[in-house]
Amino acid sequence: MALDVTPTPSRVRSAVRGDDHVSDDKPRDVVDLLIAQHDEIRRLFDEVEGAGGEERAAAFDRLRRLLAVHETAEEEIVHPFARRHLADGPEVVGARLTEENQAKQLLSDLEYFGTGESGFSRRLGDLRLAVMDHARQEEAEEFPRIRELSSGKERHRMAMAVRAAEAVAPTHPHVGFESAPANVIAGPFAAVADRARDAIRNVTRRHLG
């Protein structure tokens, strides 16, 4: 039987506190946390590119889960803050959303064709270029200004929501469930993003609203 990972209030509270198998060494500042996710996304691209067969399919599933969590967190938390507080917020956010939509379309194509198709590697390369260029733009244009314009407490609260999303769509099995891959949310990017969005909104209603 698959482990229930529905983002209930109690599960989200546990993830926010860091006691729901969420590693205590994860950054508690949202900017640091998202930059750490950029590094993990880069590592997962390497893993997918270097694998084959079932290992490649499993690595790609981990990659798209993290992309779903990451992009949903930015859309629900980071971009709204930037839009409100940056002098040119609407323009900056508009450019980032355009990049994200391009990456989502490339990822959708990969999901449709599958990891075993002959064109997968080329399409994966296109996705990697789009995602990592987007990450560089965020780290150069958006994240430093968010750090400057927000308090440590605000960034910690935003990180709570990201951690909750990670808890319901992890890229690695929870401690104690290494032999039970059903404990992670699988499926297309959109389905994982929906679950991550539910978890984020659960936290924002309680802590950021």
mmCIF file of C-alpha atoms in Angstrom:
data_model
loop_
_atom_site.group_PDB
_atom_site.id
_atom_site.type_symbol
_atom_site.label_atom_id
_atom_site.label_comp_id
_atom_site.label_asym_id
_atom_site.label_seq_id
_atom_site.Cartn_x
_atom_site.Cartn_y
_atom_site.Cartn_z
ATOM 1 C CA MET A 1 0.000 0.000 0.000
ATOM 2 C CA ALA A 2 1.341 3.456 -0.893
ATOM 3 C CA LEU A 3 2.225 5.699 1.980
ATOM 4 C CA ASP A 4 -0.264 8.549 2.349
ATOM 5 C CA VAL A 5 1.517 11.835 1.715
ATOM 6 C CA THR A 6 -1.529 14.115 1.591
ATOM 7 C CA PRO A 7 -0.478 17.571 2.852
ATOM 8 C CA THR A 8 -2.679 17.541 5.964
ATOM 9 C CA PRO A 9 -2.236 20.316 8.550
ATOM 10 C CA SER A 10 -0.426 17.992 10.954
ATOM 11 C CA ARG A 11 1.989 16.760 8.281
ATOM 12 C CA VAL A 12 2.687 20.290 7.096
ATOM 13 C CA ARG A 13 3.289 21.476 10.672
ATOM 14 C CA SER A 14 5.735 18.611 11.173
ATOM 15 C CA ALA A 15 7.591 19.492 7.989
ATOM 16 C CA VAL A 16 7.757 23.154 8.975
ATOM 17 C CA ARG A 17 9.205 22.237 12.384
ATOM 18 C CA GLY A 18 11.723 19.984 10.653
ATOM 19 C CA ASP A 19 10.683 16.760 12.395
ATOM 20 C CA ASP A 20 8.954 14.993 9.480
ATOM 21 C CA HIS A 21 12.138 13.404 8.160
ATOM 22 C CA VAL A 22 13.198 16.774 6.764
ATOM 23 C CA SER A 23 16.958 17.108 7.156
ATOM 24 C CA ASP A 24 17.945 19.596 9.848
ATOM 25 C CA ASP A 25 20.892 20.730 7.733
ATOM 26 C CA LYS A 26 18.597 22.293 5.144
ATOM 27 C CA PRO A 27 18.896 26.102 4.980
ATOM 28 C CA ARG A 28 16.299 28.026 6.993
ATOM 29 C CA ASP A 29 16.598 31.103 4.743
ATOM 30 C CA VAL A 30 14.437 30.851 1.611
ATOM 31 C CA VAL A 31 17.115 32.336 -0.649
ATOM 32 C CA ASP A 32 19.753 29.907 0.605
ATOM 33 C CA LEU A 33 17.263 27.048 0.312
ATOM 34 C CA LEU A 34 16.373 27.847 -3.298
ATOM 35 C CA ILE A 35 20.051 28.216 -4.240
ATOM 36 C CA ALA A 36 20.701 24.816 -2.652
ATOM 37 C CA GLN A 37 17.873 23.444 -4.797
ATOM 38 C CA HIS A 38 19.562 24.918 -7.880
ATOM 39 C CA ASP A 39 22.682 22.947 -6.965
ATOM 40 C CA GLU A 40 20.647 19.768 -6.482
ATOM 41 C CA ILE A 41 18.850 20.303 -9.800
ATOM 42 C CA ARG A 42 22.236 20.586 -11.510
ATOM 43 C CA ARG A 43 23.379 17.366 -9.831
ATOM 44 C CA LEU A 44 20.208 15.553 -10.893
ATOM 45 C CA PHE A 45 20.676 16.639 -14.508
ATOM 46 C CA ASP A 46 24.150 15.075 -14.335
ATOM 47 C CA GLU A 47 22.629 11.907 -12.876
ATOM 48 C CA VAL A 48 20.000 11.608 -15.613
ATOM 49 C CA GLU A 49 22.550 12.262 -18.357
ATOM 50 C CA GLY A 50 24.910 9.619 -16.986
ATOM 51 C CA ALA A 51 22.322 6.885 -16.427
ATOM 52 C CA GLY A 52 20.498 4.483 -18.708
ATOM 53 C CA GLY A 53 17.432 2.271 -18.722
ATOM 54 C CA GLU A 54 15.475 2.074 -15.481
ATOM 55 C CA GLU A 55 18.105 4.085 -13.610
ATOM 56 C CA ARG A 56 17.658 6.956 -16.037
ATOM 57 C CA ALA A 57 13.871 6.810 -15.669
ATOM 58 C CA ALA A 58 14.166 6.876 -11.867
ATOM 59 C CA ALA A 59 16.642 9.765 -11.940
ATOM 60 C CA PHE A 60 14.412 11.717 -14.307
ATOM 61 C CA ASP A 61 11.475 11.186 -11.963
ATOM 62 C CA ARG A 62 13.521 12.640 -9.097
ATOM 63 C CA LEU A 63 14.512 15.582 -11.265
ATOM 64 C CA ARG A 64 10.991 16.460 -12.303
ATOM 65 C CA ARG A 65 9.738 16.182 -8.716
ATOM 66 C CA LEU A 66 12.344 18.692 -7.561
ATOM 67 C CA LEU A 67 11.597 20.969 -10.505
ATOM 68 C CA ALA A 68 7.906 20.846 -9.587
ATOM 69 C CA VAL A 69 8.610 21.749 -5.951
ATOM 70 C CA HIS A 70 11.105 24.448 -6.890
ATOM 71 C CA GLU A 71 9.087 26.211 -9.578
ATOM 72 C CA THR A 72 5.887 26.029 -7.542
ATOM 73 C CA ALA A 73 7.661 27.558 -4.541
ATOM 74 C CA GLU A 74 8.930 30.399 -6.678
ATOM 75 C CA GLU A 75 5.515 31.042 -8.209
ATOM 76 C CA GLU A 76 3.692 30.923 -4.873
ATOM 77 C CA ILE A 77 6.231 32.627 -2.585
ATOM 78 C CA VAL A 78 9.212 34.319 -4.220
ATOM 79 C CA HIS A 79 7.635 35.969 -7.254
ATOM 80 C CA PRO A 80 4.713 37.511 -5.304
ATOM 81 C CA PHE A 81 7.203 39.015 -2.831
ATOM 82 C CA ALA A 82 9.353 40.354 -5.680
ATOM 83 C CA ARG A 83 6.332 41.770 -7.484
ATOM 84 C CA ARG A 84 5.268 43.668 -4.358
ATOM 85 C CA HIS A 85 8.629 44.903 -3.095
ATOM 86 C CA LEU A 86 10.979 45.369 -6.058
ATOM 87 C CA ALA A 87 10.711 48.719 -7.831
ATOM 88 C CA ASP A 88 10.633 46.888 -11.163
ATOM 89 C CA GLY A 89 9.006 43.812 -9.680
ATOM 90 C CA PRO A 90 6.374 43.214 -12.384
ATOM 91 C CA GLU A 91 9.018 43.341 -15.123
ATOM 92 C CA VAL A 92 11.464 41.078 -13.270
ATOM 93 C CA VAL A 93 8.765 38.552 -12.396
ATOM 94 C CA GLY A 94 7.332 38.648 -15.914
ATOM 95 C CA ALA A 95 10.712 37.716 -17.372
ATOM 96 C CA ARG A 96 11.151 34.865 -14.876
ATOM 97 C CA LEU A 97 7.670 33.512 -15.588
ATOM 98 C CA THR A 98 8.373 33.517 -19.323
ATOM 99 C CA GLU A 99 11.515 31.457 -18.670
ATOM 100 C CA GLU A 100 9.625 29.074 -16.387
ATOM 101 C CA ASN A 101 6.875 28.536 -18.950
ATOM 102 C CA GLN A 102 9.466 27.720 -21.602
ATOM 103 C CA ALA A 103 11.076 25.164 -19.289
ATOM 104 C CA LYS A 104 7.696 23.647 -18.436
ATOM 105 C CA GLN A 105 6.942 23.129 -22.123
ATOM 106 C CA LEU A 106 10.299 21.433 -22.661
ATOM 107 C CA LEU A 107 9.674 19.209 -19.647
ATOM 108 C CA SER A 108 6.200 18.352 -20.905
ATOM 109 C CA ASP A 109 7.738 17.214 -24.192
ATOM 110 C CA LEU A 110 10.195 15.000 -22.294
ATOM 111 C CA GLU A 111 7.392 13.449 -20.252
ATOM 112 C CA TYR A 112 5.458 12.706 -23.437
ATOM 113 C CA PHE A 113 8.345 11.032 -25.269
ATOM 114 C CA GLY A 114 9.836 9.141 -22.316
ATOM 115 C CA THR A 115 13.422 8.470 -21.281
ATOM 116 C CA GLY A 116 13.885 5.591 -23.715
ATOM 117 C CA GLU A 117 13.238 7.567 -26.896
ATOM 118 C CA SER A 118 16.117 8.382 -29.228
ATOM 119 C CA GLY A 119 15.602 12.139 -28.927
ATOM 120 C CA PHE A 120 15.529 12.187 -25.126
ATOM 121 C CA SER A 121 19.150 13.246 -24.604
ATOM 122 C CA ARG A 122 18.851 16.180 -26.993
ATOM 123 C CA ARG A 123 15.606 17.341 -25.398
ATOM 124 C CA LEU A 124 17.098 16.906 -21.932
ATOM 125 C CA GLY A 125 19.996 19.130 -22.986
ATOM 126 C CA ASP A 126 17.558 21.796 -24.141
ATOM 127 C CA LEU A 127 15.730 21.595 -20.806
ATOM 128 C CA ARG A 128 18.973 21.828 -18.858
ATOM 129 C CA LEU A 129 20.050 24.953 -20.736
ATOM 130 C CA ALA A 130 16.680 26.611 -20.117
ATOM 131 C CA VAL A 131 16.486 25.671 -16.427
ATOM 132 C CA MET A 132 20.053 26.610 -15.541
ATOM 133 C CA ASP A 133 19.895 29.908 -17.445
ATOM 134 C CA HIS A 134 16.710 30.678 -15.506
ATOM 135 C CA ALA A 135 18.501 29.832 -12.250
ATOM 136 C CA ARG A 136 21.382 32.160 -13.116
ATOM 137 C CA GLN A 137 18.972 34.997 -13.843
ATOM 138 C CA GLU A 138 17.235 34.476 -10.504
ATOM 139 C CA GLU A 139 20.496 34.392 -8.579
ATOM 140 C CA ALA A 140 21.691 37.568 -10.320
ATOM 141 C CA GLU A 141 18.525 39.672 -10.551
ATOM 142 C CA GLU A 142 15.958 38.474 -8.030
ATOM 143 C CA PHE A 143 17.460 36.676 -5.045
ATOM 144 C CA PRO A 144 19.976 39.363 -3.935
ATOM 145 C CA ARG A 145 17.260 41.997 -3.914
ATOM 146 C CA ILE A 146 14.861 39.770 -2.010
ATOM 147 C CA ARG A 147 17.559 39.224 0.598
ATOM 148 C CA GLU A 148 18.131 42.980 0.805
ATOM 149 C CA LEU A 149 14.443 43.913 1.067
ATOM 150 C CA SER A 150 13.275 41.196 3.463
ATOM 151 C CA SER A 151 14.012 40.435 7.084
ATOM 152 C CA GLY A 152 15.582 37.212 8.281
ATOM 153 C CA LYS A 153 12.265 36.342 9.883
ATOM 154 C CA GLU A 154 10.400 36.813 6.601
ATOM 155 C CA ARG A 155 12.881 34.630 4.729
ATOM 156 C CA HIS A 156 12.635 31.972 7.414
ATOM 157 C CA ARG A 157 8.836 31.947 7.131
ATOM 158 C CA MET A 158 9.041 31.647 3.354
ATOM 159 C CA ALA A 159 11.481 28.761 3.769
ATOM 160 C CA MET A 160 8.898 27.001 5.960
ATOM 161 C CA ALA A 161 6.547 26.761 2.992
ATOM 162 C CA VAL A 162 9.264 25.432 0.688
ATOM 163 C CA ARG A 163 10.210 22.776 3.255
ATOM 164 C CA ALA A 164 6.574 21.708 3.509
ATOM 165 C CA ALA A 165 6.431 21.262 -0.270
ATOM 166 C CA GLU A 166 9.645 19.218 -0.175
ATOM 167 C CA ALA A 167 8.110 16.975 2.485
ATOM 168 C CA VAL A 168 5.137 15.950 0.343
ATOM 169 C CA ALA A 169 7.136 15.569 -2.890
ATOM 170 C CA PRO A 170 10.610 14.409 -1.783
ATOM 171 C CA THR A 171 13.337 13.527 -4.262
ATOM 172 C CA HIS A 172 14.679 10.826 -1.929
ATOM 173 C CA PRO A 173 12.766 8.259 0.161
ATOM 174 C CA HIS A 174 12.096 9.282 3.740
ATOM 175 C CA VAL A 175 14.341 7.858 6.415
ATOM 176 C CA GLY A 176 12.991 4.444 7.340
ATOM 177 C CA PHE A 177 11.275 3.957 3.985
ATOM 178 C CA GLU A 178 14.262 3.429 1.686
ATOM 179 C CA SER A 179 12.756 0.198 0.368
ATOM 180 C CA ALA A 180 9.334 1.726 -0.282
ATOM 181 C CA PRO A 181 9.509 3.950 -3.379
ATOM 182 C CA ALA A 182 5.725 4.399 -3.216
ATOM 183 C CA ASN A 183 6.231 6.856 -0.360
ATOM 184 C CA VAL A 184 7.071 9.620 -2.837
ATOM 185 C CA ILE A 185 4.604 11.367 -5.094
ATOM 186 C CA ALA A 186 5.153 10.215 -8.646
ATOM 187 C CA GLY A 187 3.429 11.213 -11.842
ATOM 188 C CA PRO A 188 3.615 14.100 -14.286
ATOM 189 C CA PHE A 189 5.114 17.448 -13.339
ATOM 190 C CA ALA A 190 1.680 19.086 -13.096
ATOM 191 C CA ALA A 191 0.376 16.554 -10.572
ATOM 192 C CA VAL A 192 3.404 16.956 -8.314
ATOM 193 C CA ALA A 193 3.173 20.740 -8.606
ATOM 194 C CA ASP A 194 -0.467 20.609 -7.486
ATOM 195 C CA ARG A 195 0.457 18.702 -4.327
ATOM 196 C CA ALA A 196 3.363 21.046 -3.615
ATOM 197 C CA ARG A 197 1.071 24.041 -4.121
ATOM 198 C CA ASP A 198 -1.428 22.637 -1.612
ATOM 199 C CA ALA A 199 1.325 22.247 0.984
ATOM 200 C CA ILE A 200 2.681 25.736 0.370
ATOM 201 C CA ARG A 201 -0.735 27.357 0.663
ATOM 202 C CA ASN A 202 -1.400 25.420 3.844
ATOM 203 C CA VAL A 203 1.650 27.044 5.400
ATOM 204 C CA THR A 204 1.122 30.514 3.956
ATOM 205 C CA ARG A 205 -2.393 30.682 5.378
ATOM 206 C CA ARG A 206 -0.988 30.027 8.840
ATOM 207 C CA HIS A 207 2.332 31.835 8.785
ATOM 208 C CA LEU A 208 2.460 34.296 5.903
ATOM 209 C CA GLY A 209 -1.112 35.412 5.510
#
